[in-house]
CSV table of N, CA and C in Angstrom, one decimal:
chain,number,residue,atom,x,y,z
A,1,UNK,N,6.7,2.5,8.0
A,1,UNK,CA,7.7,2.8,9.1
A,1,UNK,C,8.1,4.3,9.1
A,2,UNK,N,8.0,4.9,7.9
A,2,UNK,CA,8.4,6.5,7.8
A,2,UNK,C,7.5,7.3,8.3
A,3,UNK,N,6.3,6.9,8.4
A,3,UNK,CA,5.1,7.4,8.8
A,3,UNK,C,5.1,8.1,10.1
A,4,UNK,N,5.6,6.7,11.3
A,4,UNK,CA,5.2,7.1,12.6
A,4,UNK,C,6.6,8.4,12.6
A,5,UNK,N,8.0,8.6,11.9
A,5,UNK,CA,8.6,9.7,12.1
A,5,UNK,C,7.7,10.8,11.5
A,6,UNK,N,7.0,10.8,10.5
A,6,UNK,CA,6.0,12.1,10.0
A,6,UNK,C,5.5,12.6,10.7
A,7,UNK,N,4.5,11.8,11.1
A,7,UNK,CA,4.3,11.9,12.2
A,7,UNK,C,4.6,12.8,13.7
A,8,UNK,N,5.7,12.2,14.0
A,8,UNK,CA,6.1,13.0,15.2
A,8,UNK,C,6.8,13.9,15.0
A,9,UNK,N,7.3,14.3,13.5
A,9,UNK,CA,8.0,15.5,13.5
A,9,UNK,C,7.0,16.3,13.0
A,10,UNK,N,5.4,16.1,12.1
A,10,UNK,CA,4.6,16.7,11.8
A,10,UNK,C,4.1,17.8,13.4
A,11,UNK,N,3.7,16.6,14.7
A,11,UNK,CA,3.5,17.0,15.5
A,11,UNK,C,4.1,17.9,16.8
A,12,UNK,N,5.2,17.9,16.4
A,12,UNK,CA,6.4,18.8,16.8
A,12,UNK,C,6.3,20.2,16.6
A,13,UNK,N,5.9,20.4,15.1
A,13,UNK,CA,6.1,21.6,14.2
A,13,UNK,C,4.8,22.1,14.6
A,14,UNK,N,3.6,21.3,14.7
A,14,UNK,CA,2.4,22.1,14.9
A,14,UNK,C,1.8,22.2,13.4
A,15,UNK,N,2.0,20.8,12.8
A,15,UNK,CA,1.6,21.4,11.2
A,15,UNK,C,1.1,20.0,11.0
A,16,UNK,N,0.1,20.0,10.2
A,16,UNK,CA,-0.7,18.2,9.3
A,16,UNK,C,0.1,18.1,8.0
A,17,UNK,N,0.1,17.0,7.9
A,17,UNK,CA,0.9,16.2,6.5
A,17,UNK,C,0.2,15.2,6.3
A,18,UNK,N,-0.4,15.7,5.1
A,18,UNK,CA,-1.7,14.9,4.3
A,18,UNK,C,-0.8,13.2,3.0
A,19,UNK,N,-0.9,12.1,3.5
A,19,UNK,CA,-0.5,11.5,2.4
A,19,UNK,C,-1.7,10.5,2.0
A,20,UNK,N,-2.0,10.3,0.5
A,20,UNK,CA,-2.7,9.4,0.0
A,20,UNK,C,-2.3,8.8,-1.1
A,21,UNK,N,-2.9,7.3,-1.5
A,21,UNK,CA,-2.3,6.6,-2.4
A,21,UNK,C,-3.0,7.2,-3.6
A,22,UNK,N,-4.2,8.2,-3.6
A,22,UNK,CA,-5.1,8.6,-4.9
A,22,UNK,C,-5.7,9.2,-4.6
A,23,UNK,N,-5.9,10.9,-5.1
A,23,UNK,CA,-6.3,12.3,-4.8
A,23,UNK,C,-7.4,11.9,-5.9
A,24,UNK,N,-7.9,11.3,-6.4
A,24,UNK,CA,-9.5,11.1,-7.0
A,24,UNK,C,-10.6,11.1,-5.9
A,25,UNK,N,-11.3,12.1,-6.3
A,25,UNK,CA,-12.8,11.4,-5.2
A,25,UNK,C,-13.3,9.9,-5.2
A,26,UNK,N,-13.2,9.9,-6.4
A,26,UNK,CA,-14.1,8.8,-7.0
A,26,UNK,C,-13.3,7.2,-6.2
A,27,UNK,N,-12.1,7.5,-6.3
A,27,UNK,CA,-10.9,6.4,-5.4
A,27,UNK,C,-11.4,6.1,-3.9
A,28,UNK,N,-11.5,7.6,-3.7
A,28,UNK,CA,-11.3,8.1,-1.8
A,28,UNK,C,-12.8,7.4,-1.7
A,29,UNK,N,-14.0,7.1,-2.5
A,29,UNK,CA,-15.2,6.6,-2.3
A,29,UNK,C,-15.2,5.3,-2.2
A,30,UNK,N,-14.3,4.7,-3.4
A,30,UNK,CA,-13.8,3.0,-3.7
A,30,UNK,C,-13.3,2.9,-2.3
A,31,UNK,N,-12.6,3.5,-1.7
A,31,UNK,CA,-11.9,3.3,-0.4
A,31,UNK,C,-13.0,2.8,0.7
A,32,UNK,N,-13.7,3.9,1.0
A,32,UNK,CA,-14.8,4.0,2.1
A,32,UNK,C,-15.5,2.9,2.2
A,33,UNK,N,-16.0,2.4,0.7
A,33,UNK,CA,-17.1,1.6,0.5
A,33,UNK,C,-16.4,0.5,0.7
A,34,UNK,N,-15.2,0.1,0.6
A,34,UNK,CA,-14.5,-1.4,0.5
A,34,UNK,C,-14.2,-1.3,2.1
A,35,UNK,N,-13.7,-0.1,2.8
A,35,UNK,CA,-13.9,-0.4,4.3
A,35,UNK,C,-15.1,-0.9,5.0
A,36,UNK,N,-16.0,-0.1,4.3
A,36,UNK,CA,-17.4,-0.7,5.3
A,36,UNK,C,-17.8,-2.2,5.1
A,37,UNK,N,-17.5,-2.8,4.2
A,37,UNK,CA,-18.0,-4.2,3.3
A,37,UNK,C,-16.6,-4.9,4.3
A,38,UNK,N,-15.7,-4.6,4.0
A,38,UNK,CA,-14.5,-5.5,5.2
A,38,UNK,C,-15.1,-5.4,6.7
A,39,UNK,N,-16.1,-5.0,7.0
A,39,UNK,CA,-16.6,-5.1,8.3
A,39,UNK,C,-17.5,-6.0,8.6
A,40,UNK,N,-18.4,-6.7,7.3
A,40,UNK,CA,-18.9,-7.5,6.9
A,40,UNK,C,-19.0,-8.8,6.5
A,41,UNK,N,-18.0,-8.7,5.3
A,41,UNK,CA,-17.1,-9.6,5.1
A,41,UNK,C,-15.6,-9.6,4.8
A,42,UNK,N,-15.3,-10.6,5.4
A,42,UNK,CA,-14.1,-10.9,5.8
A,42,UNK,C,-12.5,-11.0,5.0
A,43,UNK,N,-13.4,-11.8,3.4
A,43,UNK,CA,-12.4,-12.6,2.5
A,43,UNK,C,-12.2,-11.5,1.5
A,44,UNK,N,-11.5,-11.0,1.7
A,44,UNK,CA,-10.9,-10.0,0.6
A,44,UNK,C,-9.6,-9.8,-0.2
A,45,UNK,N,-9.6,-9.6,-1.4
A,45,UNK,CA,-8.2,-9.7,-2.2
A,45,UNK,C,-8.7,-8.4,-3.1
A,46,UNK,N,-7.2,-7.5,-3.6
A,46,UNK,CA,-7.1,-6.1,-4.2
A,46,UNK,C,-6.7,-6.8,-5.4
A,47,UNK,N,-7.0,-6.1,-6.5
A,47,UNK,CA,-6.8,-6.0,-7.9
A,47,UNK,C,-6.3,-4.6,-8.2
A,48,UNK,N,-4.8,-4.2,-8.8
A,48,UNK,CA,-4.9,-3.4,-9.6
A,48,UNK,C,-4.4,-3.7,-10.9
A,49,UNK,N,-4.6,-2.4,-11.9
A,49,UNK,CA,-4.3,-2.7,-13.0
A,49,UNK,C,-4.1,-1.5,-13.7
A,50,UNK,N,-3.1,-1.4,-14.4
A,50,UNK,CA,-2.6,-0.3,-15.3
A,50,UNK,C,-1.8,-0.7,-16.6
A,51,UNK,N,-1.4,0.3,-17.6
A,51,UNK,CA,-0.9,-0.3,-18.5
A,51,UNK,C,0.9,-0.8,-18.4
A,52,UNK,N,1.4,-1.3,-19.6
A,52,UNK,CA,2.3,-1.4,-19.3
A,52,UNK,C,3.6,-0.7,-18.5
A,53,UNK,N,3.6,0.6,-19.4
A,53,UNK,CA,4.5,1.3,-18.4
A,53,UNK,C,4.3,1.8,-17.3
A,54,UNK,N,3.5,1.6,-16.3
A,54,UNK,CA,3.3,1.3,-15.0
A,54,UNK,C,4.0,1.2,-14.2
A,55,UNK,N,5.4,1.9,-13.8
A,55,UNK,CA,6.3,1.1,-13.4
A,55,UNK,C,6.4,0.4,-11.8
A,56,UNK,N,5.3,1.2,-11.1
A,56,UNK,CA,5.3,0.9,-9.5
A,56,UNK,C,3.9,-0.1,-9.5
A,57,UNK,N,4.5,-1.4,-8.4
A,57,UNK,CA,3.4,-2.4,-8.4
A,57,UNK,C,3.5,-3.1,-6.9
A,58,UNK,N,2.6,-2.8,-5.9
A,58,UNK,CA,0.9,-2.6,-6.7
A,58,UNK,C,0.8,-0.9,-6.5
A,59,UNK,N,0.1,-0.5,-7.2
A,59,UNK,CA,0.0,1.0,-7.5
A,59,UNK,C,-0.3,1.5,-5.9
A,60,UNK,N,0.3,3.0,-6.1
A,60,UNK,CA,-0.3,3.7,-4.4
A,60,UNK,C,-1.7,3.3,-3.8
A,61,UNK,N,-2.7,3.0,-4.6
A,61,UNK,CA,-4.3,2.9,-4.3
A,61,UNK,C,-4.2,1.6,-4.1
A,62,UNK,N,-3.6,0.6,-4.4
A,62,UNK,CA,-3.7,-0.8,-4.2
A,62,UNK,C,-3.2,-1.2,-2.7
A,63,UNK,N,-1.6,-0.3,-2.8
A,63,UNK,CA,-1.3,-0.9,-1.3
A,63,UNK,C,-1.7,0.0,-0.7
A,64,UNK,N,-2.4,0.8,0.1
A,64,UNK,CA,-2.9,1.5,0.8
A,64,UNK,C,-4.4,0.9,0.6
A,65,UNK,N,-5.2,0.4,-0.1
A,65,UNK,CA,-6.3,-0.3,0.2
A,65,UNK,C,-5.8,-1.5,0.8
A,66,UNK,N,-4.8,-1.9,0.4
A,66,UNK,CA,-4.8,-3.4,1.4
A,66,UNK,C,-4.8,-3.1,2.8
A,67,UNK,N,-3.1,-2.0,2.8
A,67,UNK,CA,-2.9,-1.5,4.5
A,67,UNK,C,-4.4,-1.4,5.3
A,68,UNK,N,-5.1,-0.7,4.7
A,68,UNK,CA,-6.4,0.2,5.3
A,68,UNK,C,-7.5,-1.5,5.5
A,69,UNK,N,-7.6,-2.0,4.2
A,69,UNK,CA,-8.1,-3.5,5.0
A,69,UNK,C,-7.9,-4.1,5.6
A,70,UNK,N,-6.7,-4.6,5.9
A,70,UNK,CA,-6.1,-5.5,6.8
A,70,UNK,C,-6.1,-5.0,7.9
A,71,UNK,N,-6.2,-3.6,8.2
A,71,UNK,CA,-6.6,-2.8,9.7
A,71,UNK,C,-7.8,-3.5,10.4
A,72,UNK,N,-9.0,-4.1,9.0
A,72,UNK,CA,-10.2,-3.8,9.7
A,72,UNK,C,-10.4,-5.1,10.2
A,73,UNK,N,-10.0,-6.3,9.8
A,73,UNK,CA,-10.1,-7.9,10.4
A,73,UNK,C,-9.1,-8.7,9.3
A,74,UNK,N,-8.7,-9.7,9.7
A,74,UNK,CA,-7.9,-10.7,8.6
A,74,UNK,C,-9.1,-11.6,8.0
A,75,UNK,N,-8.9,-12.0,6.9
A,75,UNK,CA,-9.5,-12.8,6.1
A,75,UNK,C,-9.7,-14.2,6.6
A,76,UNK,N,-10.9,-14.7,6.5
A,76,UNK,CA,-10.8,-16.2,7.8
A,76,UNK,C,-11.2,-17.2,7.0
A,77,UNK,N,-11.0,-17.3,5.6
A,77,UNK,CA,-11.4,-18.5,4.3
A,77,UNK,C,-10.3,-18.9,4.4
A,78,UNK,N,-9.6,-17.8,3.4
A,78,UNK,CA,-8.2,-18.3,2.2
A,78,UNK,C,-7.1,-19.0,3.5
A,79,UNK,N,-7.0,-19.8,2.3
A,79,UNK,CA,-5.9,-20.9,3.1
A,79,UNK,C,-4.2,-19.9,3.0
A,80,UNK,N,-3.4,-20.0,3.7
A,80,UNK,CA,-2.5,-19.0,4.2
A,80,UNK,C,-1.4,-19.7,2.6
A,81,UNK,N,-0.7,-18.6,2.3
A,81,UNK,CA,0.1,-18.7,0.8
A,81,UNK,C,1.2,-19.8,1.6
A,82,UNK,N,1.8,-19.8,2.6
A,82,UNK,CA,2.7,-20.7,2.8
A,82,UNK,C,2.5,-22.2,2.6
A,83,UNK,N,1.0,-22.1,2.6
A,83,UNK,CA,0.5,-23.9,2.9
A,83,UNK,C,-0.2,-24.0,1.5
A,84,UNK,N,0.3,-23.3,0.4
A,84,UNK,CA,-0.2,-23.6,-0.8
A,84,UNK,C,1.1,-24.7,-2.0
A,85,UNK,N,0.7,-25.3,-2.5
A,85,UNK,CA,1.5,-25.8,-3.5
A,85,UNK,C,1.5,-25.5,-4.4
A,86,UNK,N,2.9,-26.0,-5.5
A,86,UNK,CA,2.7,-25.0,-6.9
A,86,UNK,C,3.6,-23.8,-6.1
A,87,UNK,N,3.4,-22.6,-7.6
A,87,UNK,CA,4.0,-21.4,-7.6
A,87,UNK,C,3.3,-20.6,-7.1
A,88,UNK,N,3.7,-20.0,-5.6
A,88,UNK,CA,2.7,-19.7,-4.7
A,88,UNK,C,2.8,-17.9,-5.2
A,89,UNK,N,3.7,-17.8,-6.0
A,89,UNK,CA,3.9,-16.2,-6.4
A,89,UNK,C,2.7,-15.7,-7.4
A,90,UNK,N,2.5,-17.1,-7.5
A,90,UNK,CA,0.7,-16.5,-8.6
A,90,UNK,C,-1.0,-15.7,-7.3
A,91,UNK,N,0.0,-16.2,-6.4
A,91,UNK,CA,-1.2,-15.9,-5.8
A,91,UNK,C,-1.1,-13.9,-5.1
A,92,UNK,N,0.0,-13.4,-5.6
A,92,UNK,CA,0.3,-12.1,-5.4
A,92,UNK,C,1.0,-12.0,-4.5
A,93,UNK,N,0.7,-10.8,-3.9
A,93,UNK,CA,2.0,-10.4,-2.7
A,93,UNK,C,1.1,-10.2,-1.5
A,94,UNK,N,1.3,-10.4,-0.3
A,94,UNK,CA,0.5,-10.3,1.0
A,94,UNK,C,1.0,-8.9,1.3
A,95,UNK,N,-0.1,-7.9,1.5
A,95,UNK,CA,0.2,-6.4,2.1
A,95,UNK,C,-0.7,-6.5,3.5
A,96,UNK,N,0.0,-6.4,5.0
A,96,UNK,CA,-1.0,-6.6,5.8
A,96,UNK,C,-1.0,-8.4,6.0
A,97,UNK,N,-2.4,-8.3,5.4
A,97,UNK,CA,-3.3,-9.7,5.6
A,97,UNK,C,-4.1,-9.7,4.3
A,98,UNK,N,-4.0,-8.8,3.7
A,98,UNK,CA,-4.6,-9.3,2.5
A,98,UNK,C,-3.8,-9.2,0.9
A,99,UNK,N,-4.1,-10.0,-0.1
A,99,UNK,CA,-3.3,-10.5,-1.6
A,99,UNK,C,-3.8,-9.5,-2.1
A,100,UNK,N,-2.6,-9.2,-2.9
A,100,UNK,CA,-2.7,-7.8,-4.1
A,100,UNK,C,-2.4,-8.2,-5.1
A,101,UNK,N,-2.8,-8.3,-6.3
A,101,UNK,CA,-2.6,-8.4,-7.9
A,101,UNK,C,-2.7,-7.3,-8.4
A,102,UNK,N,-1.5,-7.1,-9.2
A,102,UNK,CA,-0.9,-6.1,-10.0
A,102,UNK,C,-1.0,-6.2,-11.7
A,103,UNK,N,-1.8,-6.1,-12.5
A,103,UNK,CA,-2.2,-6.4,-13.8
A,103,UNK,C,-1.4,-4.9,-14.6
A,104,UNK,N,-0.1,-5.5,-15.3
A,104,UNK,CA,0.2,-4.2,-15.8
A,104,UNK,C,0.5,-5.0,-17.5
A,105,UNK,N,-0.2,-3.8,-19.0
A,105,UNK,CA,-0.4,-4.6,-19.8
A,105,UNK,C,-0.8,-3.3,-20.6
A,106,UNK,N,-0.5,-3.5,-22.1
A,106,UNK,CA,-1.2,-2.8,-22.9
A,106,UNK,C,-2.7,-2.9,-22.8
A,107,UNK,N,-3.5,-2.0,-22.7
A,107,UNK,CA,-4.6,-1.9,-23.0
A,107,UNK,C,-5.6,-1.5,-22.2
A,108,UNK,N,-4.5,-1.5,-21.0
A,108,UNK,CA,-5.3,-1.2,-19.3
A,108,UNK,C,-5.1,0.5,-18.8
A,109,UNK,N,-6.2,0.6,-18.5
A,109,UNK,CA,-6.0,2.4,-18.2
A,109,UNK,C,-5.9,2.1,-16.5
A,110,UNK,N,-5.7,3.1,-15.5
A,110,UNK,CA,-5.7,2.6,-14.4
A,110,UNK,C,-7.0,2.3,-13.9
A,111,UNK,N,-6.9,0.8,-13.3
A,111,UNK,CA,-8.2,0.9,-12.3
A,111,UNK,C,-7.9,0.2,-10.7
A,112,UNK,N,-8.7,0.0,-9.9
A,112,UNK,CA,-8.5,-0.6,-8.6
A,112,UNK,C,-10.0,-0.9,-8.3
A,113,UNK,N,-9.9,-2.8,-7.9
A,113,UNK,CA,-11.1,-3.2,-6.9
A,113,UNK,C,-10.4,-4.1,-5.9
A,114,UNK,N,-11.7,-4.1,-4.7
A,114,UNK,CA,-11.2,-5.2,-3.7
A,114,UNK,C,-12.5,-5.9,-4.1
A,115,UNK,N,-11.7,-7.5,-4.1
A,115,UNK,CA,-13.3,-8.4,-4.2
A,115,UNK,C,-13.0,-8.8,-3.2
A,116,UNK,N,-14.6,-8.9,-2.9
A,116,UNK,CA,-14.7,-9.4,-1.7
A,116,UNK,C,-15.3,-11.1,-1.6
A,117,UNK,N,-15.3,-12.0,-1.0
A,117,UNK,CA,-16.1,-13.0,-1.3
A,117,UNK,C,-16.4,-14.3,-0.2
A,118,UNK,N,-17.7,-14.6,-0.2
A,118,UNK,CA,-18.5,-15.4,1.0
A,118,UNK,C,-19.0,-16.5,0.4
A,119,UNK,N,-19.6,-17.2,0.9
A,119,UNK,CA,-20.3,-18.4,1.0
A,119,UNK,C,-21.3,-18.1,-0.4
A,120,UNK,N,-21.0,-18.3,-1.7
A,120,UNK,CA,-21.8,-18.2,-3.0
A,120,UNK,C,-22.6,-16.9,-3.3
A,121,UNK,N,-21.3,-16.3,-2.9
A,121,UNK,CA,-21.8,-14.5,-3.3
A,121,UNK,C,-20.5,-13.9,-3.4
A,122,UNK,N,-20.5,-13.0,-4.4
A,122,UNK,CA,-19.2,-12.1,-4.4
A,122,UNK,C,-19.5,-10.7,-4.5
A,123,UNK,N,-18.9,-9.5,-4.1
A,123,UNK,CA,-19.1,-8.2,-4.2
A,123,UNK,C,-17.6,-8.0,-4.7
A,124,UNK,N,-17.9,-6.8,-5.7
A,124,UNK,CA,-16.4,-6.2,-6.7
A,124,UNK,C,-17.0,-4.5,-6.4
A,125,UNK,N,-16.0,-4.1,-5.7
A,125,UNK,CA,-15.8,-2.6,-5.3
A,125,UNK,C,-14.4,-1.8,-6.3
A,126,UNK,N,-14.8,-1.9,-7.2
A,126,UNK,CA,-13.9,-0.8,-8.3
A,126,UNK,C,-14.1,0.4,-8.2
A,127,UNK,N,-12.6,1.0,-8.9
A,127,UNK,CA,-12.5,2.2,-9.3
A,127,UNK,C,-11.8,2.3,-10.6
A,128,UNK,N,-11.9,3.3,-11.5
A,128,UNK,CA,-11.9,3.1,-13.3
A,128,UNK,C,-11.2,4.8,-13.4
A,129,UNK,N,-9.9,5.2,-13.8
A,129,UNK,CA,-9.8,6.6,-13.9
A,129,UNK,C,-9.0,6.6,-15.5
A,130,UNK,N,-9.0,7.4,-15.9
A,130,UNK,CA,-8.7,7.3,-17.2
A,130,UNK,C,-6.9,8.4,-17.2
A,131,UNK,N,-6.5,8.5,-18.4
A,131,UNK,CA,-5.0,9.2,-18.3
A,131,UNK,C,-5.0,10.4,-17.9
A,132,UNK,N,-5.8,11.5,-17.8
A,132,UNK,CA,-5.8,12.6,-18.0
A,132,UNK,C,-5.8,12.9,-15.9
A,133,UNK,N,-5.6,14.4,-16.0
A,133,UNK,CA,-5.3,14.7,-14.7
A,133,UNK,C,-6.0,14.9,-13.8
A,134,UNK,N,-7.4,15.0,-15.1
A,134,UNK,CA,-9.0,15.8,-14.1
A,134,UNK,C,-9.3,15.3,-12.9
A,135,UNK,N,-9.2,13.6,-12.8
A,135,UNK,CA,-10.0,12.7,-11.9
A,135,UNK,C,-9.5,13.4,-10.8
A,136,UNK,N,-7.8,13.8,-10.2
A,136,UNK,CA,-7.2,14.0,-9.3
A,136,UNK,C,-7.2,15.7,-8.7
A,137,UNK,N,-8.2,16.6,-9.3
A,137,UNK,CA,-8.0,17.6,-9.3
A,137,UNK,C,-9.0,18.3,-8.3
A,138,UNK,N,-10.0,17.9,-8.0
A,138,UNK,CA,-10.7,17.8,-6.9
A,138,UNK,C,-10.6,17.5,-6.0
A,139,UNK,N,-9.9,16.0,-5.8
A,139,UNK,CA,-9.2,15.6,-4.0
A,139,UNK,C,-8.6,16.6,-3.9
A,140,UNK,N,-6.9,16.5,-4.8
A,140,UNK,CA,-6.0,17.8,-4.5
A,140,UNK,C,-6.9,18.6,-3.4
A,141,UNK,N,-7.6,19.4,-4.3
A,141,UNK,CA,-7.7,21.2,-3.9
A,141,UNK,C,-8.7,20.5,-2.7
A,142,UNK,N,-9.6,19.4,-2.1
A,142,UNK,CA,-10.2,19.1,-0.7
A,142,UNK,C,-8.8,19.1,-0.2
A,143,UNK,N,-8.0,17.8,0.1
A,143,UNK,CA,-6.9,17.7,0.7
A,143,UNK,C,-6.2,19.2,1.1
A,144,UNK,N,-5.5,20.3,-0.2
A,144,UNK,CA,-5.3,21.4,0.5
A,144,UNK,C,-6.1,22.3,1.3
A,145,UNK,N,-7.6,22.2,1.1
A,145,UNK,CA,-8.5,23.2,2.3
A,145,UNK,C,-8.0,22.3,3.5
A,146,UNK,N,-8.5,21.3,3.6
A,146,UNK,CA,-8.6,20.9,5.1
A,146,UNK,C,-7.5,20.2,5.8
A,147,UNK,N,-6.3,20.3,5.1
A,147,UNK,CA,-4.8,20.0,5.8
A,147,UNK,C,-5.0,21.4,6.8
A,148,UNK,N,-5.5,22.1,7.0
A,148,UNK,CA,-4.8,22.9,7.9
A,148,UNK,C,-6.0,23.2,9.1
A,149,UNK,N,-6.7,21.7,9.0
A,149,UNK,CA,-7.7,21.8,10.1
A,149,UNK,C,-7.0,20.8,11.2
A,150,UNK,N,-6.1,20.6,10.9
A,150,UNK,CA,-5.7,19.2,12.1
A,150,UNK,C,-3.8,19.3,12.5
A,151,UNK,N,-3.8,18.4,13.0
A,151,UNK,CA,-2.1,18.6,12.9
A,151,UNK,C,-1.9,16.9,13.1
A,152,UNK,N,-0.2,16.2,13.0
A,152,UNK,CA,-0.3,15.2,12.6
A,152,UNK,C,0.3,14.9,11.1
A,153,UNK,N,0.1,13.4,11.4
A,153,UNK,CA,-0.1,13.3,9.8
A,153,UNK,C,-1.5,12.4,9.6
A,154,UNK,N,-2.3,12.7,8.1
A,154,UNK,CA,-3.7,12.0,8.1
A,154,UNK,C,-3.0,11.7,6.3
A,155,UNK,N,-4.1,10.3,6.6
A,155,UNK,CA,-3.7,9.1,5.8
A,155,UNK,C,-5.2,8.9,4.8
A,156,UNK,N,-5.1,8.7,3.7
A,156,UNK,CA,-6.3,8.6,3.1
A,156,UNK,C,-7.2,9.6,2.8
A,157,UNK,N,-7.3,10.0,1.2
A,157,UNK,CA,-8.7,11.0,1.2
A,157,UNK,C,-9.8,10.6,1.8
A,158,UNK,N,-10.0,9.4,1.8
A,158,UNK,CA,-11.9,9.0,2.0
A,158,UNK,C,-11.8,9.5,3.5
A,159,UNK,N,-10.8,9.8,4.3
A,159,UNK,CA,-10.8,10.6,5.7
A,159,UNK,C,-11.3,12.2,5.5
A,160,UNK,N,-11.1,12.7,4.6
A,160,UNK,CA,-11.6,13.8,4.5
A,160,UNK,C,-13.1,14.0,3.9
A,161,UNK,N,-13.3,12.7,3.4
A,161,UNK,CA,-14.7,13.3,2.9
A,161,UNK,C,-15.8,13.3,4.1
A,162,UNK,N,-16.8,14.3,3.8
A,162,UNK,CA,-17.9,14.2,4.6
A,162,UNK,C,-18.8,13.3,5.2
């Protein structure tokens, strides 16, 4: 909801405002590839996972992969959480139209997939980044060249890539 004001006050000023859930290439790729495959197939659910002190859930890359799926069609398998029995909180949190699981735990470095899954086939679109700052240091410096080719605000590195 803060967006569409970014937005309009981005557009006012004559100036772009770049926001993403994860300045890794390697994320902004996870992104792209899990968009195209939601064009495909339908049934999709996000996994993230980090360690324990982790304190935000589901991480920036998780809900912004859901947002960005749920753009592309709703899931037309899973039976809807309301019409489930039992403790329907095991089944995660609905972002959009699609379930997010948040795995936070000693032993986990950060990662993010969307599975996808069909009629006796499954596709797992991951992303794996380790502690250090390198992974994010490359989007960064794309994101600052080409913020100043647009105006607005733009959502997602995998928008910038080529």
């Amino acid at each position: 909801e803060d967006f569409a004001e970014i937005e309009k006050l981005a557009l006012a000023k004559g100036l772009c405002v770049f926001a993403s859930g994860n300045y890794s290439i390697t994320a902004a790729l996870m992104t792209r590839f899990a968009l195209m495959a939601a064009k495909h197939v339908a049934d999709v659910e996000v996994i993230d996972y980090a360690s324990a002190k982790k304190p935000d859930t589901p991480s920036g890359t998780g809900r912004e992969l859901a947002e960005r799926l749920s753009a592309i069609r709703k899931p037309s398998n899973a039976k809807p959480v309301n019409e489930l029995s039992g403790a329907r909180e095991t089944r995660g949190a609905t972002i959009g139209s699609v379930q997010v699981h948040s795995v936070r735990m000693p032993g986990y470095l950060l990662s993010c997939e969307a599975v996808f899954g069909a009629p006796d086939e499954r596709l797992v679109i991951r992303h794996d980044a380790g502690t250090s700052a390198a992974p994010y240091v490359s989007g960064t410096l794309l994101a600052a060249r080409r913020v100043r080719e647009t105006k607005g605000l733009r959502r997602g590195l995998d928008q910038l890539l080529d």
